[in-house]
Amino acid sequence: MERLQKVLASSGVASRRKAEELILAGEVQVNGEVVRELGRKVSGTDVILVHGKMIKKEDKVYYLLYKPRGVVSTSSDEKGRKTVVDLIPTSSRIYPIGRLDYDTTGLLLLTNDGEFAQVLMHPKHKIEKVYVAKVRGIVKGDAIHALEKGVEIDGKLTSSVRVKLRKVNRDTNTSIVELTIHEGRNHQVKKMLASVGHEVLKLKRERVGFLTLDKLKSGEYRPLSPKEIKQLYAMANYSQDGKKEE
Ligand code: URA
C-alpha cells in the first residue's frame, strides 16, 4: 500500500505537491469515491481517477542527459522551441529534475518519478552540483572569498559554496571558475557571479552528486542504473519507499 499522493506523483500525473493540491481540491477519486485526505493508502488494484480520467501506472524511468545549448528545460515550450524531453525518445511522460538555462549545457536528470524528483531537488538534501563558468574579467581572490562567504541574490544570502579558479586568460580577459553549490535557485550561478562583477559567457554543469557526464557528448543521454538510483536516494537519506531513514 502506498500513499495516494505518492502514487499520483510516480504515475507522472503531477509533482508530489501538485498531486496534494489535486486531492485537496476533490479532483481525485479512488474506486468511485472522491478522496480529500492526504494520508489515504491505496493498493495496486485500486482504480484511481484524476479529473475523471484513469491514471496509468507507468514504469519509472531515469535518464542522464548532456544538455546542449539552445534547448529548454521543460517538457513542452509555448514558443515551440526544442525541449530536453525531445532529445530522449521514450513513451514515458518524463520531465527534467530542476532546470538548466536555455544557453547552459551539461548534466540534467529526467524522470517520470515525482517522488525522486522532489527528493533530489529539495535543498535540505544538499546534493552537490558542480558548475564551470567562463566569465568576463579576471576573477580575483576577494571575489572568490565573497562568493564563498555568501552573496545576496534576490534579497537572500546564498548558502555555502566552494569556488575554484581553474584558469585565467589575460589576452581574452576571461576566467574559468568552478562553483560547487547545494541550492538550485533561479539563474543562481549567473546571478552570483554577476554580484561580484563577472558576466557569465558560458556555463556548464559538470556534476550532480556523484554523477558526471563521463563519456557522453553534447545531446547524448543514458539511463541511470538501478544502483545509481538507489545511491541517489541514499545520498538524500531516503529509502526507496519514500520514508526518511532514521
Ligand atoms: N545557474 C544558472 O545561472 N543557470 C543555470 O542554468 C544553472 C545554474
Coordinates of C-alpha atoms and ligand atoms in Angstrom, one line a residue:
M1 CA 0.0 0.0 0.0
E2 CA 1.2 3.5 -0.9
R3 CA 0.0 7.0 -0.1
L4 CA -2.3 8.3 -2.8
Q5 CA -0.2 11.4 -3.5
K6 CA 2.9 9.3 -4.0
V7 CA 1.1 7.0 -6.4
L8 CA -0.1 10.1 -8.4
A9 CA 3.4 11.6 -8.4
S10 CA 5.1 8.4 -9.5
S11 CA 2.5 7.8 -12.2
G12 CA 3.7 11.1 -13.8
V13 CA 0.3 12.9 -13.4
A14 CA 1.9 15.7 -11.3
S15 CA 4.6 16.6 -8.9
R16 CA 4.1 15.5 -5.3
R17 CA 2.9 19.0 -4.3
K18 CA 0.6 19.4 -7.2
A19 CA -0.8 15.9 -6.5
E20 CA -1.6 17.0 -3.0
E21 CA -3.4 20.1 -4.3
L22 CA -5.4 17.9 -6.7
I23 CA -6.5 15.7 -3.8
L24 CA -7.5 18.6 -1.6
A25 CA -9.4 20.2 -4.5
G26 CA -11.5 17.0 -4.7
E27 CA -10.2 16.1 -8.2
V28 CA -9.1 12.6 -7.3
Q29 CA -11.3 9.5 -6.9
V30 CA -10.5 6.1 -5.6
N31 CA -12.8 3.3 -6.6
G32 CA -15.5 5.8 -7.5
E33 CA -15.3 7.8 -4.3
V34 CA -13.8 11.4 -4.0
V35 CA -10.9 11.3 -1.6
R36 CA -9.8 14.5 0.0
E37 CA -7.4 13.2 2.7
L38 CA -3.7 13.2 2.0
G39 CA -2.8 10.2 4.1
R40 CA -5.0 7.8 2.2
K41 CA -3.3 4.5 1.3
V42 CA -4.0 2.7 -2.0
S43 CA -3.0 -0.6 -3.5
G44 CA -2.2 -1.7 -7.0
T45 CA -5.8 -2.9 -7.5
D46 CA -7.5 0.4 -6.6
V47 CA -8.9 2.3 -9.6
I48 CA -7.7 5.9 -9.4
L49 CA -9.2 8.7 -11.4
V50 CA -7.8 12.3 -11.8
H51 CA -10.2 14.8 -13.3
G52 CA -12.4 11.8 -14.1
K53 CA -9.6 10.0 -16.1
M54 CA -8.0 6.8 -15.0
I55 CA -4.3 7.1 -14.3
K56 CA -1.9 4.7 -15.9
K57 CA 0.8 3.3 -13.8
E58 CA 4.0 3.8 -15.8
D59 CA 7.2 2.1 -15.2
K60 CA 9.6 4.6 -13.6
V61 CA 12.4 5.7 -15.9
Y62 CA 15.5 7.8 -15.1
Y63 CA 17.9 9.4 -17.6
L64 CA 21.1 11.4 -17.5
L65 CA 21.3 13.9 -20.4
Y66 CA 24.2 16.0 -21.6
K67 CA 22.0 19.1 -22.3
P68 CA 23.2 21.1 -25.3
R69 CA 22.8 24.8 -25.7
G70 CA 19.6 26.1 -27.3
V71 CA 17.2 23.7 -25.7
V72 CA 14.7 24.5 -23.0
S73 CA 14.5 22.5 -19.7
T74 CA 10.8 21.8 -19.8
S75 CA 8.5 19.1 -21.2
S76 CA 6.8 21.5 -23.6
D77 CA 7.5 25.0 -24.8
E78 CA 4.8 27.5 -25.7
K79 CA 7.2 29.1 -28.2
G80 CA 7.7 25.7 -29.9
R81 CA 11.4 25.5 -29.1
K82 CA 13.1 22.2 -28.8
T83 CA 12.9 20.8 -25.3
V84 CA 15.2 18.4 -23.3
V85 CA 12.4 15.9 -23.5
D86 CA 12.6 15.9 -27.3
L87 CA 16.1 14.6 -27.0
I88 CA 15.1 11.3 -25.3
P89 CA 12.8 9.1 -27.4
T90 CA 10.5 7.5 -24.8
S91 CA 6.8 7.0 -24.5
S92 CA 7.0 7.8 -20.8
R93 CA 6.0 11.3 -19.6
I94 CA 9.4 12.4 -18.4
Y95 CA 10.4 15.8 -17.2
P96 CA 13.6 17.4 -16.1
I97 CA 14.6 17.5 -12.4
G98 CA 15.3 21.2 -12.0
R99 CA 16.4 23.4 -14.8
L100 CA 19.3 24.5 -16.8
D101 CA 19.0 27.8 -18.7
Y102 CA 18.5 27.8 -22.5
D103 CA 22.1 28.6 -23.0
T104 CA 23.5 26.4 -20.2
T105 CA 24.9 23.0 -21.1
G106 CA 25.6 19.9 -19.1
L107 CA 24.2 17.3 -16.8
L108 CA 20.5 17.1 -16.4
L109 CA 18.4 14.3 -15.0
L110 CA 15.0 13.4 -16.3
T111 CA 12.4 11.1 -14.9
N112 CA 8.7 10.3 -14.6
D113 CA 9.1 9.6 -10.9
G114 CA 7.8 12.7 -9.0
E115 CA 9.0 11.4 -5.6
F116 CA 12.5 11.0 -6.9
A117 CA 12.5 14.5 -8.5
Q118 CA 11.3 16.1 -5.3
V119 CA 13.9 14.3 -3.1
L120 CA 16.7 15.4 -5.4
M121 CA 15.6 19.0 -5.8
H122 CA 15.0 19.7 -2.1
P123 CA 17.7 22.0 -0.8
K124 CA 17.7 20.3 2.6
H125 CA 19.2 17.2 1.0
K126 CA 22.2 19.2 -0.1
I127 CA 23.0 17.3 -3.2
E128 CA 26.2 19.0 -4.7
K129 CA 26.1 20.5 -8.2
V130 CA 29.3 21.5 -9.8
Y131 CA 29.2 24.3 -12.4
V132 CA 32.0 25.5 -14.6
A133 CA 31.6 29.1 -15.8
K134 CA 33.6 31.1 -18.4
V135 CA 33.3 34.7 -17.2
R136 CA 34.3 38.1 -18.4
G137 CA 37.3 39.6 -16.5
I138 CA 40.0 38.2 -14.3
V139 CA 38.5 36.7 -11.1
K140 CA 40.4 37.8 -8.0
G141 CA 40.7 36.4 -4.5
D142 CA 38.3 38.9 -3.0
A143 CA 35.5 37.9 -5.4
I144 CA 36.2 34.2 -4.6
H145 CA 36.1 35.0 -0.9
A146 CA 32.8 36.9 -1.3
L147 CA 31.2 34.1 -3.2
E148 CA 32.3 31.5 -0.6
K149 CA 31.0 33.6 2.2
G150 CA 27.6 34.1 0.5
V151 CA 26.3 36.9 -1.7
E152 CA 22.9 38.4 -1.7
I153 CA 20.8 37.4 -4.7
D154 CA 17.1 38.2 -4.9
G155 CA 17.3 39.6 -1.3
K156 CA 18.6 36.4 0.2
L157 CA 22.1 35.2 1.0
T158 CA 23.4 32.2 -0.8
S159 CA 24.5 29.3 1.4
S160 CA 27.9 27.6 1.4
V161 CA 29.7 27.4 -2.0
R162 CA 33.1 26.2 -2.9
V163 CA 34.9 28.2 -5.6
K164 CA 38.0 27.2 -7.5
L165 CA 39.7 29.4 -10.1
R166 CA 40.6 27.0 -12.9
K167 CA 42.2 29.3 -15.5
V168 CA 42.7 32.9 -16.4
N169 CA 43.3 34.3 -19.9
R170 CA 44.7 37.8 -19.8
D171 CA 44.6 38.0 -23.6
T172 CA 40.9 37.5 -23.8
N173 CA 40.3 39.0 -20.3
T174 CA 38.3 35.9 -19.3
S175 CA 38.5 33.4 -16.4
I176 CA 37.2 29.9 -15.9
V177 CA 35.7 29.3 -12.4
E178 CA 34.2 26.2 -10.8
L179 CA 31.4 26.6 -8.3
T180 CA 30.1 23.8 -6.1
I181 CA 26.7 24.6 -4.8
H182 CA 23.8 22.8 -3.0
E183 CA 21.0 25.2 -3.7
G184 CA 19.1 25.5 -7.0
R185 CA 17.8 29.0 -7.2
N186 CA 16.8 30.6 -10.5
H187 CA 19.8 31.6 -12.5
Q188 CA 21.8 31.1 -9.4
V189 CA 25.3 30.8 -10.8
K190 CA 24.9 33.7 -13.2
K191 CA 23.5 35.9 -10.5
M192 CA 26.2 35.0 -8.0
L193 CA 29.0 35.8 -10.5
A194 CA 27.2 39.0 -11.6
S195 CA 27.1 40.1 -8.0
V196 CA 30.9 40.1 -7.9
G197 CA 31.2 41.8 -11.2
H198 CA 31.6 38.9 -13.6
E199 CA 29.3 38.3 -16.5
V200 CA 28.9 34.6 -17.4
L201 CA 29.8 34.0 -21.0
K202 CA 29.4 30.2 -20.9
L203 CA 28.0 27.8 -18.2
K204 CA 28.2 24.1 -17.9
R205 CA 27.0 21.7 -15.2
E206 CA 29.6 19.0 -14.8
R207 CA 28.4 17.0 -11.8
V208 CA 25.3 16.3 -9.8
G209 CA 26.1 14.3 -6.6
F210 CA 28.4 11.5 -7.8
L211 CA 27.1 11.6 -11.4
T212 CA 29.3 13.1 -14.1
L213 CA 28.9 13.4 -17.8
D214 CA 31.7 10.9 -18.3
K215 CA 31.9 9.8 -21.9
L216 CA 28.7 11.4 -23.1
K217 CA 28.8 14.0 -25.8
S218 CA 26.5 17.1 -26.0
G219 CA 23.0 15.9 -26.8
E220 CA 23.6 12.3 -25.7
Y221 CA 21.9 10.6 -22.8
R222 CA 21.9 7.3 -20.9
P223 CA 19.6 5.6 -18.4
L224 CA 20.6 5.6 -14.8
S225 CA 21.5 2.2 -13.4
P226 CA 19.4 0.8 -10.5
K227 CA 22.5 1.1 -8.4
E228 CA 22.8 4.8 -9.2
I229 CA 19.1 5.4 -8.4
K230 CA 19.5 3.7 -5.1
Q231 CA 22.7 5.7 -4.3
L232 CA 21.0 9.0 -5.1
Y233 CA 18.1 8.1 -2.7
A234 CA 20.7 7.1 -0.1
M235 CA 22.6 10.3 -0.5
A236 CA 19.4 12.2 0.2
N237 CA 19.0 9.9 3.2
Y238 CA 15.8 8.4 1.9
S239 CA 14.9 4.8 1.3
Q240 CA 13.2 3.9 -2.0
D241 CA 9.7 3.7 -0.4
G242 CA 10.0 7.4 0.3
K243 CA 10.3 7.1 4.1
K244 CA 13.0 9.0 5.8
E245 CA 15.6 6.7 7.2
E246 CA 16.5 7.1 10.9
Ligands
URA1 N1 22.7 28.7 -12.6 C1 22.4 29.5 -13.7 O1 22.6 30.7 -13.6 N2 22.0 28.9 -14.8 C2 21.8 27.6 -14.9 O2 21.4 27.1 -15.9 C3 22.1 26.8 -13.8 C4 22.5 27.4 -12.6

